[in-house]
Structures are given as structure tokens and as C-alpha cells.
XYZ file of C-alpha atoms in Angstrom:
346
model
C 130.667 51.281 110.277
C 127.983 53.719 109.034
C 130.341 55.059 106.265
C 130.823 51.410 105.035
C 127.316 51.320 105.090
C 127.138 53.807 102.339
C 130.104 52.922 100.459
C 127.971 49.665 100.167
C 125.155 51.291 99.101
C 127.202 53.611 96.380
C 128.653 50.069 95.175
C 125.979 48.129 95.089
C 127.597 45.453 97.657
C 124.020 44.726 98.796
C 124.808 41.641 100.583
C 127.707 43.199 102.255
C 125.467 46.180 103.199
C 122.109 44.200 105.074
C 125.246 42.072 106.993
C 126.133 45.524 108.311
C 122.525 47.201 108.802
C 121.434 44.369 111.062
C 124.840 44.822 112.719
C 124.146 48.334 113.307
C 120.848 47.306 114.743
C 122.373 44.953 116.637
C 125.202 47.425 118.476
C 122.225 50.334 119.000
C 120.069 47.877 120.830
C 122.796 46.051 122.529
C 124.232 49.715 124.184
C 120.771 49.660 126.616
C 122.403 46.164 128.308
C 126.254 44.999 128.134
C 127.781 47.929 126.126
C 126.888 50.749 127.650
C 129.893 50.963 129.826
C 132.585 50.482 126.488
C 133.578 53.209 124.402
C 133.783 53.657 120.845
C 137.221 52.061 120.464
C 136.472 49.252 122.121
C 133.587 48.343 120.170
C 134.834 46.189 117.094
C 132.699 44.366 114.681
C 134.478 40.913 112.735
C 132.709 39.721 109.396
C 132.864 36.245 108.427
C 132.931 34.593 105.429
C 129.964 32.672 105.866
C 127.680 35.388 106.611
C 127.497 36.229 103.206
C 125.131 33.891 100.856
C 127.349 31.540 99.145
C 127.020 33.346 95.525
C 128.520 36.816 97.452
C 131.406 34.532 98.530
C 135.364 35.285 96.337
C 135.355 31.605 95.133
C 131.545 31.712 93.434
C 132.281 35.320 92.387
C 135.323 34.462 90.646
C 133.810 31.585 89.212
C 131.289 33.653 87.537
C 133.650 36.483 86.105
C 135.815 32.733 84.894
C 131.970 31.351 83.011
C 132.177 34.932 81.232
C 135.760 34.961 80.225
C 135.373 31.604 78.628
C 132.022 32.294 76.662
C 133.839 35.248 75.309
C 136.821 32.832 74.588
C 134.156 30.769 72.881
C 133.050 33.335 70.878
C 136.814 33.479 69.398
C 137.434 31.562 66.402
C 140.108 28.289 66.189
C 143.177 30.015 65.496
C 146.307 28.685 63.065
C 148.575 31.298 63.226
C 152.519 31.329 64.072
C 153.022 33.722 67.363
C 153.481 36.693 65.389
C 150.788 36.344 63.491
C 148.793 35.618 66.604
C 149.992 38.550 68.838
C 148.856 40.433 65.576
C 145.218 38.989 64.846
C 144.804 39.961 68.930
C 144.378 43.110 68.325
C 140.746 42.126 67.683
C 140.097 41.297 70.651
C 140.262 44.272 72.249
C 138.931 45.171 75.958
C 136.221 47.695 75.345
C 134.667 44.584 73.424
C 134.556 42.168 76.165
C 134.109 45.088 79.062
C 131.822 42.022 81.083
C 134.790 39.826 81.759
C 137.583 42.599 82.450
C 140.145 40.610 80.758
C 143.549 41.772 80.220
C 145.902 39.136 78.834
C 145.312 36.210 76.759
C 146.368 32.760 76.521
C 146.448 30.180 73.844
C 146.530 26.581 74.459
C 146.578 24.619 71.220
C 144.299 26.460 69.040
C 142.303 28.316 70.947
C 142.546 31.397 72.631
C 141.301 32.056 76.622
C 140.795 35.215 78.081
C 142.147 35.992 81.569
C 143.225 38.273 84.289
C 146.862 38.360 84.952
C 146.354 39.048 88.422
C 145.049 35.360 88.888
C 147.319 34.078 87.107
C 150.375 35.320 88.474
C 149.001 35.265 92.547
C 147.915 31.120 92.123
C 151.283 30.503 89.901
C 154.730 31.120 90.520
C 155.259 29.753 86.679
C 152.672 32.531 85.522
C 153.759 35.662 87.611
C 157.543 34.530 86.046
C 156.182 34.437 82.471
C 154.260 37.643 82.902
C 156.601 39.477 84.752
C 158.825 38.964 80.909
C 155.701 39.510 78.992
C 156.505 43.456 78.089
C 160.379 42.408 77.060
C 158.712 39.717 74.935
C 156.440 42.128 73.055
C 158.747 45.064 72.526
C 158.752 45.570 68.619
C 155.383 44.381 67.909
C 154.209 46.910 66.122
C 151.062 45.389 64.537
C 149.602 45.122 68.710
C 147.364 48.284 69.266
C 147.883 50.073 73.098
C 144.182 48.904 73.616
C 145.121 45.274 72.245
C 145.388 42.286 75.430
C 148.928 40.831 75.499
C 148.969 37.145 74.695
C 151.121 33.995 76.099
C 151.347 31.127 74.174
C 151.742 27.348 76.371
C 152.562 24.042 74.713
C 152.108 19.946 75.770
C 148.509 21.083 77.629
C 145.437 20.157 76.199
C 141.954 22.480 76.175
C 140.026 20.433 78.853
C 143.432 20.246 81.248
C 143.671 23.886 80.520
C 140.086 24.591 81.738
C 140.546 22.742 84.675
C 143.453 24.095 85.848
C 142.250 27.689 85.429
C 138.828 26.935 86.988
C 140.894 25.862 90.102
C 142.941 28.836 90.234
C 140.210 30.895 90.152
C 138.065 29.427 92.492
C 140.246 27.094 94.731
C 138.584 24.088 93.731
C 137.019 21.749 91.036
C 133.590 20.591 90.533
C 134.408 17.653 88.668
C 136.951 16.081 87.326
C 137.377 13.051 84.813
C 139.478 10.342 85.752
C 141.397 10.076 82.580
C 142.012 13.545 83.217
C 143.870 13.547 86.251
C 146.899 12.606 84.941
C 147.338 15.101 82.938
C 146.070 17.274 85.964
C 148.930 16.549 87.971
C 151.336 16.893 85.254
C 149.902 20.470 84.757
C 150.362 21.057 88.809
C 154.201 19.876 88.677
C 154.965 21.944 85.982
C 152.833 25.202 86.556
C 153.952 25.426 90.330
C 150.172 24.744 91.703
C 151.033 21.854 94.074
C 148.056 22.674 96.075
C 145.757 21.516 92.837
C 147.434 17.949 93.153
C 145.315 17.472 96.172
C 142.132 18.784 94.820
C 142.689 16.132 92.087
C 143.407 13.345 94.443
C 139.989 13.932 96.279
C 137.868 13.904 93.269
C 140.104 10.630 91.902
C 139.791 8.616 95.451
C 135.993 7.336 94.948
C 137.219 6.336 91.422
C 139.801 4.500 92.701
C 137.315 2.548 95.140
C 135.855 0.693 92.000
C 139.279 -0.118 89.719
C 141.194 -3.241 89.034
C 144.683 -4.223 90.666
C 146.078 -3.557 87.246
C 144.943 -0.431 87.562
C 145.753 0.594 91.257
C 149.555 -0.509 89.586
C 149.175 2.342 87.464
C 147.881 4.966 90.216
C 150.812 4.181 92.681
C 153.611 4.230 90.100
C 152.039 7.957 88.834
C 151.250 9.193 92.223
C 155.407 8.322 93.848
C 156.438 10.075 89.988
C 154.268 12.985 90.949
C 154.720 13.397 94.690
C 150.343 12.810 95.340
C 150.632 11.752 98.396
C 147.196 10.829 99.644
C 146.807 8.112 96.185
C 150.297 7.127 97.474
C 148.556 5.956 100.662
C 145.495 4.674 99.415
C 147.086 2.630 96.945
C 149.879 0.886 99.348
C 147.130 0.410 101.565
C 145.250 -1.702 99.399
C 148.276 -3.530 98.210
C 149.182 -4.202 101.979
C 145.813 -5.339 103.011
C 145.241 -7.753 99.894
C 148.894 -8.701 99.174
C 148.184 -12.198 97.983
C 145.270 -10.944 95.280
C 148.028 -8.743 93.920
C 150.424 -11.339 94.059
C 149.107 -13.432 91.459
C 148.421 -10.227 89.291
C 150.752 -10.099 86.309
C 150.700 -6.505 86.181
C 151.594 -5.863 90.151
C 155.142 -8.303 89.292
C 155.676 -6.295 86.051
C 155.779 -3.286 88.395
C 158.013 -4.076 90.748
C 160.499 -4.738 87.910
C 160.045 -0.726 87.320
C 160.832 0.251 91.091
C 164.168 0.334 93.631
C 164.229 -3.028 95.137
C 163.922 -2.717 99.040
C 166.764 -1.991 101.272
C 168.708 -5.092 101.700
C 170.243 -3.867 105.021
C 168.428 -4.136 107.866
C 170.208 -0.903 109.618
C 168.457 1.239 106.332
C 164.801 -0.570 107.047
C 161.965 1.186 108.798
C 160.509 -1.506 110.181
C 160.469 -0.526 113.884
C 157.057 1.200 114.579
C 156.300 4.914 115.279
C 156.101 5.914 118.233
C 151.969 7.025 119.030
C 151.576 11.017 117.720
C 154.365 11.049 116.059
C 155.425 12.784 112.738
C 155.451 10.868 109.872
C 157.764 11.855 107.151
C 157.047 12.588 103.881
C 156.001 9.586 102.151
C 156.894 10.609 99.111
C 160.018 10.326 99.073
C 160.590 6.835 100.511
C 161.070 3.750 98.745
C 157.631 2.309 97.562
C 158.652 -1.764 98.188
C 160.032 -0.469 101.722
C 156.981 1.685 102.588
C 154.864 -1.387 101.055
C 156.416 -3.920 103.835
C 155.792 -1.616 106.186
C 152.019 -1.323 105.116
C 151.911 -5.110 105.194
C 154.026 -5.455 108.583
C 151.633 -3.183 110.151
C 148.296 -4.948 108.218
C 149.659 -8.778 109.063
C 150.085 -6.673 112.908
C 153.523 -8.657 113.712
C 154.904 -8.632 116.725
C 157.475 -6.377 117.783
C 160.194 -8.778 118.321
C 159.592 -10.840 114.854
C 159.234 -7.825 112.554
C 162.358 -7.852 111.039
C 162.021 -11.521 110.730
C 158.563 -10.788 108.446
C 160.500 -8.441 106.833
C 162.574 -10.785 105.847
C 160.204 -13.487 104.774
C 158.310 -10.507 102.866
C 161.529 -9.384 100.827
C 162.060 -13.011 99.867
C 158.275 -12.563 98.912
C 159.164 -9.897 96.654
C 162.154 -11.308 95.078
C 160.414 -14.640 93.863
C 157.757 -12.357 92.406
C 160.522 -10.676 90.639
C 162.117 -13.716 89.610
C 158.177 -14.507 87.884
C 158.001 -11.302 86.853
C 161.473 -11.345 84.410
C 160.502 -14.861 82.889
C 157.263 -13.982 81.565
C 159.085 -10.176 80.396
C 161.348 -13.189 78.731
C 158.066 -15.249 77.643
C 156.652 -12.839 76.375
C 159.654 -11.625 73.777
C 160.214 -14.524 72.543
C 156.757 -14.841 71.470
C 157.117 -11.828 69.724
C 159.612 -12.531 68.202
C 158.218 -15.520 66.960
C 155.143 -13.767 65.399
C 157.684 -11.312 63.921
C 159.153 -14.137 62.082
C 155.944 -15.862 61.031
C 154.945 -12.512 59.290
C 158.246 -12.860 57.983
């Protein structure tokens, strides 16, 4: 520990140095009490991350590096070059000019270049790990690229704002805030870039917003969460619909949604109406039939008796079938109205 304290002094790791010096003092006085008969090989000190101040922990340190890199990225002008022109142009973005952020790769999104760090991108995303491992072959033959220029990769079908949020998560393992309007794109980015824990982080930020949305908007989020496998959002939407089923049944968007979903299981042998045993693990709801799961939630909300569950499930299925018929009629009427409007315009 004395050696480590000396290393901290040289490396200017002041927070860690203070923690170690405090422990050394503790061990010095402890030897007069409980440790007198313990040899040095048995003395151990385990440093917990929470022992350091918040500003000196790894996520905060990486967040500082990210902020510096973003400032340096913002100092670059927007670009309107193709890939060949871009690679030649990044010769001006040399490592020596931006020593503060220690970036070693550039990522182009839309017309903006972000200065990033390969070790962060590759360690957090299997997509970037594979992409960066092939970058050397991609850059072969680019004679216009000087030795000390940063390599550059280009990403498509992604907004600048979504990429900023994505790398904020990759660097800090969290998001300080998120616009609900960005959530859908973030779910898509998490799937494309193999950042599956990012879905849970976005879901946690989105849940308070869902408490105030309309039934029509909840239908939209149920479809999205089922598509992207966001279990927490999916469960929340199903719970809300089961507990307020008649309110949703009176909503046109809910009836229209029923037409877009696979029908519930018709065979009683395929139904999952039997209640789960206490403490039993539930299967992944993201892989189940949405309407089957909604039926289960409704049966739980209605507290159906065990010997009446199959009968109640049949009644629920008939109710869904009736709502689907209404939705079909509403869709037909809507098409007829649109056709009439077009005829009047002609």
C-alpha cells in the first residue's frame, strides 16, 4: 500500500491517495488492537468504488472525456464530402491538435464528425468491435491519409441527437435525460448497434412520461415495445390496458391496433390461462402473443376464480372478436370516405 501511495503521488491520483493514506493510518493503530497476531500476508484492504467521491469515479471521469471530445467535435465545421473526400479531410484532425480528449477515431453521422475512443466503442458494442477491427483494411490504399491523422468511419440512418445520446450511454452507462420523442429512435439504435441494456435505460426514462399519455398513445408504445423487445414498457402498457379495458375498448386507436396484432390462441390447449405458481419464473413476455398476454393481465385484474378462468378467457376472446369487427367496419368506412373525397376533388 505504501508503494501504491507513492504511485498515486506521481500520477496525481489525489482522491485515491487520500483513501489509501487514511487506511494506512487505520491499520497502523489497528495493529495495537486486533491485528497484533496477524502477519502481513493476511492483511487485506478492499477498495470499494463508493469510497471515492462521485466526481472521481469511472463514469464521471469518462463523462468528462466525452464532454471534451464533443466540444472538440463541435469545433469542426459541418461536412459535405463523400467518404473519400472525408478521409482526406480528416488529415486536419490530427491527434496532436486535440490532446485533451485523446480521441483515436472519428465517427461521421449525417454531416457531423464525432471524435471518439476505439476502446470505449469496441468494449460496449459488438457492432463497433467488428466494424473497428475491419477499419485497417478499409483504409488501405488511402494515400492521402497522413500517419498521424485519425481514422474515420461513417454511420447512416441515424440522427446526430440519437448518436449523442447513444455515446453518452456507452461512456457513462447511463442517460441524464431523454426526450420522449427520441425514445423510438433510441430503441432502434440499441437494436442495430447491439446495445441491448440501453433499451432498459431508455425505458426507465420513458416510464414517468407514459403515466400522463392518452390511451391512443399507449397503444403506439405497446406496438413499439413488442417490436423492439422492451419488456418493461410492454408490461406497463398491458397492465394499463387490462386494468382499464373498457376505456381502451372505446378508443378507436385500440380497436385499430387489434387488427395489426396476431389473434389470440384459439385452442384452449395453447392458452396460458393457468396462474403461475408462487415464485415461479415467468417466460420472456417479449416472445409471447400480445393478445394472449393481455388476456392474462385482464384475468388477473378481474381476479377470475380458478375454475372459471377458461370460461372468462372465452368471454374475453369473444369481446376482442367483436372489437375487431367494429375496427374492420371503421376501416371500411374510412376507405369509403377517402374515396368519396377524392371523387369530389376530381
